[in-house]
Amino acid sequence: MTTEMGDLWVFGYGSLMWRPGFSFAAKAKAVLPGYVRRFCLDSITYRGTPDYPGLVLALDAQEDAHCKGLALRVEPGHEEATLAALRERELISSAYVERFLDVELASGEVVNAVVYVIDPHHVQYCHLELEEQARIIAHAVGGRGPNSEYLFNTAGHLDEIGLSDPDLS
């Protein structure tokens, strides 16, 4: 769960980058091997409804792939509370699975981080072409607002930190 120094790291690839919801002591650009960032999760709460699901990002396993994002080191003393809050946020529908995986920081250091990846067997998992993703995202609205806002916030944040994602742009 933590590195040998006792630090708890969280890997963010979507909204965790621009709205982490927890105090962090450090952040660094990071790369997670073996996964790709993809709009592959039907959102029936946050960015859509059961009648008109939106799409949110997930980490989808893909051999020879990697995902660039941010690693956030949790403020010391807040590890348990942060994990509890993350589990409440990310595991709302059991579509994500919590893993502790190695990520490489921009410095070259490898840290073990909590990562939420998609369960490809979950009913909310989908694999759509970019055009279909765009159509859904353009119209869906959920409890946290328009699906397009989520896309623009994530793409904008990635651009801002120098980690542009062509599929999102």
mmCIF file with all atom_site columns, C-alpha atoms in Angstrom:
data_model
loop_
_atom_site.group_PDB
_atom_site.id
_atom_site.type_symbol
_atom_site.label_atom_id
_atom_site.label_alt_id
_atom_site.label_comp_id
_atom_site.label_asym_id
_atom_site.label_entity_id
_atom_site.label_seq_id
_atom_site.pdbx_PDB_ins_code
_atom_site.Cartn_x
_atom_site.Cartn_y
_atom_site.Cartn_z
_atom_site.occupancy
_atom_site.B_iso_or_equiv
_atom_site.pdbx_formal_charge
_atom_site.auth_seq_id
_atom_site.auth_comp_id
_atom_site.auth_asym_id
_atom_site.auth_atom_id
_atom_site.pdbx_PDB_model_num
ATOM 1   C CA . MET A 1 1   ? 0.000   0.000  0.000   1.00 0.00 ? 1   MET A CA 1
ATOM 2   C CA . THR A 1 2   ? 2.790   2.429  0.762   1.00 0.00 ? 2   THR A CA 1
ATOM 3   C CA . THR A 1 3   ? 6.420   2.819  -0.172  1.00 0.00 ? 3   THR A CA 1
ATOM 4   C CA . GLU A 1 4   ? 9.136   1.831  2.261   1.00 0.00 ? 4   GLU A CA 1
ATOM 5   C CA . MET A 1 5   ? 9.124   5.411  3.602   1.00 0.00 ? 5   MET A CA 1
ATOM 6   C CA . GLY A 1 6   ? 5.453   5.068  4.564   1.00 0.00 ? 6   GLY A CA 1
ATOM 7   C CA . ASP A 1 7   ? 4.200   7.499  1.931   1.00 0.00 ? 7   ASP A CA 1
ATOM 8   C CA . LEU A 1 8   ? 0.813   6.962  0.308   1.00 0.00 ? 8   LEU A CA 1
ATOM 9   C CA . TRP A 1 9   ? 0.721   7.979  -3.349  1.00 0.00 ? 9   TRP A CA 1
ATOM 10  C CA . VAL A 1 10  ? -2.408  8.276  -5.509  1.00 0.00 ? 10  VAL A CA 1
ATOM 11  C CA . PHE A 1 11  ? -2.267  8.167  -9.308  1.00 0.00 ? 11  PHE A CA 1
ATOM 12  C CA . GLY A 1 12  ? -4.631  10.625 -10.986 1.00 0.00 ? 12  GLY A CA 1
ATOM 13  C CA . TYR A 1 13  ? -5.482  10.447 -14.682 1.00 0.00 ? 13  TYR A CA 1
ATOM 14  C CA . GLY A 1 14  ? -8.848  12.259 -14.784 1.00 0.00 ? 14  GLY A CA 1
ATOM 15  C CA . SER A 1 15  ? -10.696 14.363 -12.241 1.00 0.00 ? 15  SER A CA 1
ATOM 16  C CA . LEU A 1 16  ? -8.310  13.299 -9.466  1.00 0.00 ? 16  LEU A CA 1
ATOM 17  C CA . MET A 1 17  ? -5.773  15.595 -11.162 1.00 0.00 ? 17  MET A CA 1
ATOM 18  C CA . TRP A 1 18  ? -7.912  18.742 -11.027 1.00 0.00 ? 18  TRP A CA 1
ATOM 19  C CA . ARG A 1 19  ? -10.238 17.901 -8.131  1.00 0.00 ? 19  ARG A CA 1
ATOM 20  C CA . PRO A 1 20  ? -8.424  15.427 -5.892  1.00 0.00 ? 20  PRO A CA 1
ATOM 21  C CA . GLY A 1 21  ? -10.566 16.028 -2.801  1.00 0.00 ? 21  GLY A CA 1
ATOM 22  C CA . PHE A 1 22  ? -7.719  15.412 -0.362  1.00 0.00 ? 22  PHE A CA 1
ATOM 23  C CA . SER A 1 23  ? -4.651  17.198 0.971   1.00 0.00 ? 23  SER A CA 1
ATOM 24  C CA . PHE A 1 24  ? -1.413  16.280 -0.697  1.00 0.00 ? 24  PHE A CA 1
ATOM 25  C CA . ALA A 1 25  ? 2.158   17.074 0.248   1.00 0.00 ? 25  ALA A CA 1
ATOM 26  C CA . ALA A 1 26  ? 3.683   16.652 -3.213  1.00 0.00 ? 26  ALA A CA 1
ATOM 27  C CA . LYS A 1 27  ? 2.703   16.045 -6.799  1.00 0.00 ? 27  LYS A CA 1
ATOM 28  C CA . ALA A 1 28  ? 4.686   14.891 -9.787  1.00 0.00 ? 28  ALA A CA 1
ATOM 29  C CA . LYS A 1 29  ? 4.063   13.919 -13.376 1.00 0.00 ? 29  LYS A CA 1
ATOM 30  C CA . ALA A 1 30  ? 3.953   10.141 -13.541 1.00 0.00 ? 30  ALA A CA 1
ATOM 31  C CA . VAL A 1 31  ? 3.503   7.250  -15.934 1.00 0.00 ? 31  VAL A CA 1
ATOM 32  C CA . LEU A 1 32  ? 1.507   4.088  -15.280 1.00 0.00 ? 32  LEU A CA 1
ATOM 33  C CA . PRO A 1 33  ? 2.491   1.204  -17.585 1.00 0.00 ? 33  PRO A CA 1
ATOM 34  C CA . GLY A 1 34  ? -0.013  -1.316 -18.940 1.00 0.00 ? 34  GLY A CA 1
ATOM 35  C CA . TYR A 1 35  ? -3.064  0.968  -18.967 1.00 0.00 ? 35  TYR A CA 1
ATOM 36  C CA . VAL A 1 36  ? -4.663  3.540  -21.227 1.00 0.00 ? 36  VAL A CA 1
ATOM 37  C CA . ARG A 1 37  ? -6.922  6.473  -20.246 1.00 0.00 ? 37  ARG A CA 1
ATOM 38  C CA . ARG A 1 38  ? -10.259 5.921  -22.019 1.00 0.00 ? 38  ARG A CA 1
ATOM 39  C CA . PHE A 1 39  ? -13.872 7.064  -21.858 1.00 0.00 ? 39  PHE A CA 1
ATOM 40  C CA . CYS A 1 40  ? -15.111 3.533  -21.196 1.00 0.00 ? 40  CYS A CA 1
ATOM 41  C CA . LEU A 1 41  ? -17.360 3.864  -18.159 1.00 0.00 ? 41  LEU A CA 1
ATOM 42  C CA . ASP A 1 42  ? -21.050 4.716  -18.422 1.00 0.00 ? 42  ASP A CA 1
ATOM 43  C CA . SER A 1 43  ? -21.772 7.401  -15.839 1.00 0.00 ? 43  SER A CA 1
ATOM 44  C CA . ILE A 1 44  ? -25.282 7.130  -14.438 1.00 0.00 ? 44  ILE A CA 1
ATOM 45  C CA . THR A 1 45  ? -24.715 9.420  -11.461 1.00 0.00 ? 45  THR A CA 1
ATOM 46  C CA . TYR A 1 46  ? -21.955 12.013 -11.824 1.00 0.00 ? 46  TYR A CA 1
ATOM 47  C CA . ARG A 1 47  ? -22.056 12.888 -15.552 1.00 0.00 ? 47  ARG A CA 1
ATOM 48  C CA . GLY A 1 48  ? -25.235 11.202 -16.743 1.00 0.00 ? 48  GLY A CA 1
ATOM 49  C CA . THR A 1 49  ? -28.414 9.499  -15.595 1.00 0.00 ? 49  THR A CA 1
ATOM 50  C CA . PRO A 1 50  ? -29.708 5.915  -15.751 1.00 0.00 ? 50  PRO A CA 1
ATOM 51  C CA . ASP A 1 51  ? -31.904 6.965  -18.708 1.00 0.00 ? 51  ASP A CA 1
ATOM 52  C CA . TYR A 1 52  ? -29.110 8.849  -20.506 1.00 0.00 ? 52  TYR A CA 1
ATOM 53  C CA . PRO A 1 53  ? -25.685 7.737  -19.293 1.00 0.00 ? 53  PRO A CA 1
ATOM 54  C CA . GLY A 1 54  ? -22.685 9.947  -19.818 1.00 0.00 ? 54  GLY A CA 1
ATOM 55  C CA . LEU A 1 55  ? -19.104 8.734  -20.031 1.00 0.00 ? 55  LEU A CA 1
ATOM 56  C CA . VAL A 1 56  ? -16.240 9.107  -17.604 1.00 0.00 ? 56  VAL A CA 1
ATOM 57  C CA . LEU A 1 57  ? -12.638 8.131  -17.875 1.00 0.00 ? 57  LEU A CA 1
ATOM 58  C CA . ALA A 1 58  ? -11.182 4.909  -16.602 1.00 0.00 ? 58  ALA A CA 1
ATOM 59  C CA . LEU A 1 59  ? -7.878  3.133  -16.807 1.00 0.00 ? 59  LEU A CA 1
ATOM 60  C CA . ASP A 1 60  ? -8.346  0.255  -19.207 1.00 0.00 ? 60  ASP A CA 1
ATOM 61  C CA . ALA A 1 61  ? -5.712  -2.480 -19.252 1.00 0.00 ? 61  ALA A CA 1
ATOM 62  C CA . GLN A 1 62  ? -3.843  -2.582 -22.541 1.00 0.00 ? 62  GLN A CA 1
ATOM 63  C CA . GLU A 1 63  ? -0.608  -4.419 -23.197 1.00 0.00 ? 63  GLU A CA 1
ATOM 64  C CA . ASP A 1 64  ? 2.282   -2.175 -24.284 1.00 0.00 ? 64  ASP A CA 1
ATOM 65  C CA . ALA A 1 65  ? 0.338   0.969  -23.309 1.00 0.00 ? 65  ALA A CA 1
ATOM 66  C CA . HIS A 1 66  ? 1.000   3.606  -20.691 1.00 0.00 ? 66  HIS A CA 1
ATOM 67  C CA . CYS A 1 67  ? -0.971  6.440  -19.157 1.00 0.00 ? 67  CYS A CA 1
ATOM 68  C CA . LYS A 1 68  ? 0.523   9.789  -18.215 1.00 0.00 ? 68  LYS A CA 1
ATOM 69  C CA . GLY A 1 69  ? -0.954  11.542 -15.215 1.00 0.00 ? 69  GLY A CA 1
ATOM 70  C CA . LEU A 1 70  ? -0.107  12.922 -11.798 1.00 0.00 ? 70  LEU A CA 1
ATOM 71  C CA . ALA A 1 71  ? 1.084   11.122 -8.707  1.00 0.00 ? 71  ALA A CA 1
ATOM 72  C CA . LEU A 1 72  ? -0.058  12.850 -5.533  1.00 0.00 ? 72  LEU A CA 1
ATOM 73  C CA . ARG A 1 73  ? 1.627   12.082 -2.204  1.00 0.00 ? 73  ARG A CA 1
ATOM 74  C CA . VAL A 1 74  ? -0.985  12.205 0.528   1.00 0.00 ? 74  VAL A CA 1
ATOM 75  C CA . GLU A 1 75  ? -0.342  14.616 3.375   1.00 0.00 ? 75  GLU A CA 1
ATOM 76  C CA . PRO A 1 76  ? 1.305   12.609 6.193   1.00 0.00 ? 76  PRO A CA 1
ATOM 77  C CA . GLY A 1 77  ? -1.185  11.631 8.867   1.00 0.00 ? 77  GLY A CA 1
ATOM 78  C CA . HIS A 1 78  ? -4.113  11.701 6.411   1.00 0.00 ? 78  HIS A CA 1
ATOM 79  C CA . GLU A 1 79  ? -3.565  8.322  4.751   1.00 0.00 ? 79  GLU A CA 1
ATOM 80  C CA . GLU A 1 80  ? -6.484  6.413  6.314   1.00 0.00 ? 80  GLU A CA 1
ATOM 81  C CA . ALA A 1 81  ? -8.977  9.246  5.895   1.00 0.00 ? 81  ALA A CA 1
ATOM 82  C CA . THR A 1 82  ? -7.856  9.784  2.300   1.00 0.00 ? 82  THR A CA 1
ATOM 83  C CA . LEU A 1 83  ? -8.245  6.106  1.410   1.00 0.00 ? 83  LEU A CA 1
ATOM 84  C CA . ALA A 1 84  ? -11.715 6.073  2.984   1.00 0.00 ? 84  ALA A CA 1
ATOM 85  C CA . ALA A 1 85  ? -12.753 9.164  1.016   1.00 0.00 ? 85  ALA A CA 1
ATOM 86  C CA . LEU A 1 86  ? -11.289 7.808  -2.226  1.00 0.00 ? 86  LEU A CA 1
ATOM 87  C CA . ARG A 1 87  ? -13.097 4.506  -1.775  1.00 0.00 ? 87  ARG A CA 1
ATOM 88  C CA . GLU A 1 88  ? -16.388 6.305  -1.191  1.00 0.00 ? 88  GLU A CA 1
ATOM 89  C CA . ARG A 1 89  ? -15.816 8.405  -4.319  1.00 0.00 ? 89  ARG A CA 1
ATOM 90  C CA . GLU A 1 90  ? -14.295 5.887  -6.713  1.00 0.00 ? 90  GLU A CA 1
ATOM 91  C CA . LEU A 1 91  ? -15.951 2.627  -5.707  1.00 0.00 ? 91  LEU A CA 1
ATOM 92  C CA . ILE A 1 92  ? -19.526 3.941  -5.829  1.00 0.00 ? 92  ILE A CA 1
ATOM 93  C CA . SER A 1 93  ? -20.693 1.338  -8.374  1.00 0.00 ? 93  SER A CA 1
ATOM 94  C CA . SER A 1 94  ? -17.957 -1.301 -8.154  1.00 0.00 ? 94  SER A CA 1
ATOM 95  C CA . ALA A 1 95  ? -16.968 -0.489 -11.753 1.00 0.00 ? 95  ALA A CA 1
ATOM 96  C CA . TYR A 1 96  ? -13.507 0.523  -10.577 1.00 0.00 ? 96  TYR A CA 1
ATOM 97  C CA . VAL A 1 97  ? -11.141 -1.850 -8.840  1.00 0.00 ? 97  VAL A CA 1
ATOM 98  C CA . GLU A 1 98  ? -8.598  -0.524 -6.364  1.00 0.00 ? 98  GLU A CA 1
ATOM 99  C CA . ARG A 1 99  ? -5.038  -1.586 -7.103  1.00 0.00 ? 99  ARG A CA 1
ATOM 100 C CA . PHE A 1 100 ? -1.630  -0.646 -5.734  1.00 0.00 ? 100 PHE A CA 1
ATOM 101 C CA . LEU A 1 101 ? 0.644   -0.387 -8.752  1.00 0.00 ? 101 LEU A CA 1
ATOM 102 C CA . ASP A 1 102 ? 4.078   0.991  -9.498  1.00 0.00 ? 102 ASP A CA 1
ATOM 103 C CA . VAL A 1 103 ? 4.161   4.340  -11.267 1.00 0.00 ? 103 VAL A CA 1
ATOM 104 C CA . GLU A 1 104 ? 7.263   6.126  -12.480 1.00 0.00 ? 104 GLU A CA 1
ATOM 105 C CA . LEU A 1 105 ? 7.651   9.743  -11.454 1.00 0.00 ? 105 LEU A CA 1
ATOM 106 C CA . ALA A 1 106 ? 9.205   12.299 -13.814 1.00 0.00 ? 106 ALA A CA 1
ATOM 107 C CA . SER A 1 107 ? 12.346  12.116 -11.650 1.00 0.00 ? 107 SER A CA 1
ATOM 108 C CA . GLY A 1 108 ? 12.725  8.421  -12.515 1.00 0.00 ? 108 GLY A CA 1
ATOM 109 C CA . GLU A 1 109 ? 11.755  7.284  -9.025  1.00 0.00 ? 109 GLU A CA 1
ATOM 110 C CA . VAL A 1 110 ? 9.232   4.443  -8.924  1.00 0.00 ? 110 VAL A CA 1
ATOM 111 C CA . VAL A 1 111 ? 6.562   4.591  -6.230  1.00 0.00 ? 111 VAL A CA 1
ATOM 112 C CA . ASN A 1 112 ? 3.689   2.298  -5.392  1.00 0.00 ? 112 ASN A CA 1
ATOM 113 C CA . ALA A 1 113 ? 0.412   4.187  -5.753  1.00 0.00 ? 113 ALA A CA 1
ATOM 114 C CA . VAL A 1 114 ? -3.263  3.534  -5.243  1.00 0.00 ? 114 VAL A CA 1
ATOM 115 C CA . VAL A 1 115 ? -4.862  3.376  -8.680  1.00 0.00 ? 115 VAL A CA 1
ATOM 116 C CA . TYR A 1 116 ? -8.484  2.871  -9.684  1.00 0.00 ? 116 TYR A CA 1
ATOM 117 C CA . VAL A 1 117 ? -8.815  0.743  -12.832 1.00 0.00 ? 117 VAL A CA 1
ATOM 118 C CA . ILE A 1 118 ? -11.912 -0.378 -14.704 1.00 0.00 ? 118 ILE A CA 1
ATOM 119 C CA . ASP A 1 119 ? -13.406 -3.827 -14.259 1.00 0.00 ? 119 ASP A CA 1
ATOM 120 C CA . PRO A 1 120 ? -13.972 -4.824 -17.905 1.00 0.00 ? 120 PRO A CA 1
ATOM 121 C CA . HIS A 1 121 ? -16.667 -7.282 -16.800 1.00 0.00 ? 121 HIS A CA 1
ATOM 122 C CA . HIS A 1 122 ? -18.774 -4.612 -15.079 1.00 0.00 ? 122 HIS A CA 1
ATOM 123 C CA . VAL A 1 123 ? -22.128 -3.740 -16.675 1.00 0.00 ? 123 VAL A CA 1
ATOM 124 C CA . GLN A 1 124 ? -21.098 -0.064 -16.991 1.00 0.00 ? 124 GLN A CA 1
ATOM 125 C CA . TYR A 1 125 ? -17.949 -0.850 -18.991 1.00 0.00 ? 125 TYR A CA 1
ATOM 126 C CA . CYS A 1 126 ? -18.123 0.080  -22.656 1.00 0.00 ? 126 CYS A CA 1
ATOM 127 C CA . HIS A 1 127 ? -15.718 0.347  -25.570 1.00 0.00 ? 127 HIS A CA 1
ATOM 128 C CA . LEU A 1 128 ? -16.908 2.955  -28.078 1.00 0.00 ? 128 LEU A CA 1
ATOM 129 C CA . GLU A 1 129 ? -15.398 4.682  -31.094 1.00 0.00 ? 129 GLU A CA 1
ATOM 130 C CA . LEU A 1 130 ? -14.270 8.304  -30.544 1.00 0.00 ? 130 LEU A CA 1
ATOM 131 C CA . GLU A 1 131 ? -17.182 9.689  -32.589 1.00 0.00 ? 131 GLU A CA 1
ATOM 132 C CA . GLU A 1 132 ? -19.741 7.899  -30.407 1.00 0.00 ? 132 GLU A CA 1
ATOM 133 C CA . GLN A 1 133 ? -17.939 9.031  -27.255 1.00 0.00 ? 133 GLN A CA 1
ATOM 134 C CA . ALA A 1 134 ? -18.086 12.645 -28.480 1.00 0.00 ? 134 ALA A CA 1
ATOM 135 C CA . ARG A 1 135 ? -21.809 12.392 -29.253 1.00 0.00 ? 135 ARG A CA 1
ATOM 136 C CA . ILE A 1 136 ? -22.611 11.073 -25.787 1.00 0.00 ? 136 ILE A CA 1
ATOM 137 C CA . ILE A 1 137 ? -20.338 13.541 -23.971 1.00 0.00 ? 137 ILE A CA 1
ATOM 138 C CA . ALA A 1 138 ? -21.837 16.494 -25.864 1.00 0.00 ? 138 ALA A CA 1
ATOM 139 C CA . HIS A 1 139 ? -25.352 15.807 -24.555 1.00 0.00 ? 139 HIS A CA 1
ATOM 140 C CA . ALA A 1 140 ? -25.117 14.004 -21.186 1.00 0.00 ? 140 ALA A CA 1
ATOM 141 C CA . VAL A 1 141 ? -25.653 15.795 -17.870 1.00 0.00 ? 141 VAL A CA 1
ATOM 142 C CA . GLY A 1 142 ? -25.487 14.293 -14.379 1.00 0.00 ? 142 GLY A CA 1
ATOM 143 C CA . GLY A 1 143 ? -25.358 15.236 -10.720 1.00 0.00 ? 143 GLY A CA 1
ATOM 144 C CA . ARG A 1 144 ? -21.941 16.886 -11.085 1.00 0.00 ? 144 ARG A CA 1
ATOM 145 C CA . GLY A 1 145 ? -22.874 18.789 -14.235 1.00 0.00 ? 145 GLY A CA 1
ATOM 146 C CA . PRO A 1 146 ? -22.446 18.461 -17.984 1.00 0.00 ? 146 PRO A CA 1
ATOM 147 C CA . ASN A 1 147 ? -20.359 15.587 -19.279 1.00 0.00 ? 147 ASN A CA 1
ATOM 148 C CA . SER A 1 148 ? -18.596 18.037 -21.611 1.00 0.00 ? 148 SER A CA 1
ATOM 149 C CA . GLU A 1 149 ? -17.381 20.025 -18.576 1.00 0.00 ? 149 GLU A CA 1
ATOM 150 C CA . TYR A 1 150 ? -15.630 16.892 -17.297 1.00 0.00 ? 150 TYR A CA 1
ATOM 151 C CA . LEU A 1 151 ? -13.957 16.374 -20.681 1.00 0.00 ? 151 LEU A CA 1
ATOM 152 C CA . PHE A 1 152 ? -12.872 20.014 -20.999 1.00 0.00 ? 152 PHE A CA 1
ATOM 153 C CA . ASN A 1 153 ? -11.564 20.188 -17.412 1.00 0.00 ? 153 ASN A CA 1
ATOM 154 C CA . THR A 1 154 ? -9.518  17.032 -17.846 1.00 0.00 ? 154 THR A CA 1
ATOM 155 C CA . ALA A 1 155 ? -8.171  17.898 -21.305 1.00 0.00 ? 155 ALA A CA 1
ATOM 156 C CA . GLY A 1 156 ? -7.408  21.460 -20.187 1.00 0.00 ? 156 GLY A CA 1
ATOM 157 C CA . HIS A 1 157 ? -5.572  20.301 -17.092 1.00 0.00 ? 157 HIS A CA 1
ATOM 158 C CA . LEU A 1 158 ? -3.536  17.791 -19.089 1.00 0.00 ? 158 LEU A CA 1
ATOM 159 C CA . ASP A 1 159 ? -2.590  20.527 -21.576 1.00 0.00 ? 159 ASP A CA 1
ATOM 160 C CA . GLU A 1 160 ? -1.720  22.904 -18.713 1.00 0.00 ? 160 GLU A CA 1
ATOM 161 C CA . ILE A 1 161 ? 0.744   20.464 -17.168 1.00 0.00 ? 161 ILE A CA 1
ATOM 162 C CA . GLY A 1 162 ? 2.234   19.404 -20.500 1.00 0.00 ? 162 GLY A CA 1
ATOM 163 C CA . LEU A 1 163 ? 0.623   15.952 -20.738 1.00 0.00 ? 163 LEU A CA 1
ATOM 164 C CA . SER A 1 164 ? -1.775  16.479 -23.642 1.00 0.00 ? 164 SER A CA 1
ATOM 165 C CA . ASP A 1 165 ? -3.895  13.500 -24.649 1.00 0.00 ? 165 ASP A CA 1
ATOM 166 C CA . PRO A 1 166 ? -4.753  13.560 -28.381 1.00 0.00 ? 166 PRO A CA 1
ATOM 167 C CA . ASP A 1 167 ? -7.931  11.517 -27.924 1.00 0.00 ? 167 ASP A CA 1
ATOM 168 C CA . LEU A 1 168 ? -9.257  13.981 -25.348 1.00 0.00 ? 168 LEU A CA 1
ATOM 169 C CA . SER A 1 169 ? -8.155  17.038 -27.305 1.00 0.00 ? 169 SER A CA 1
#
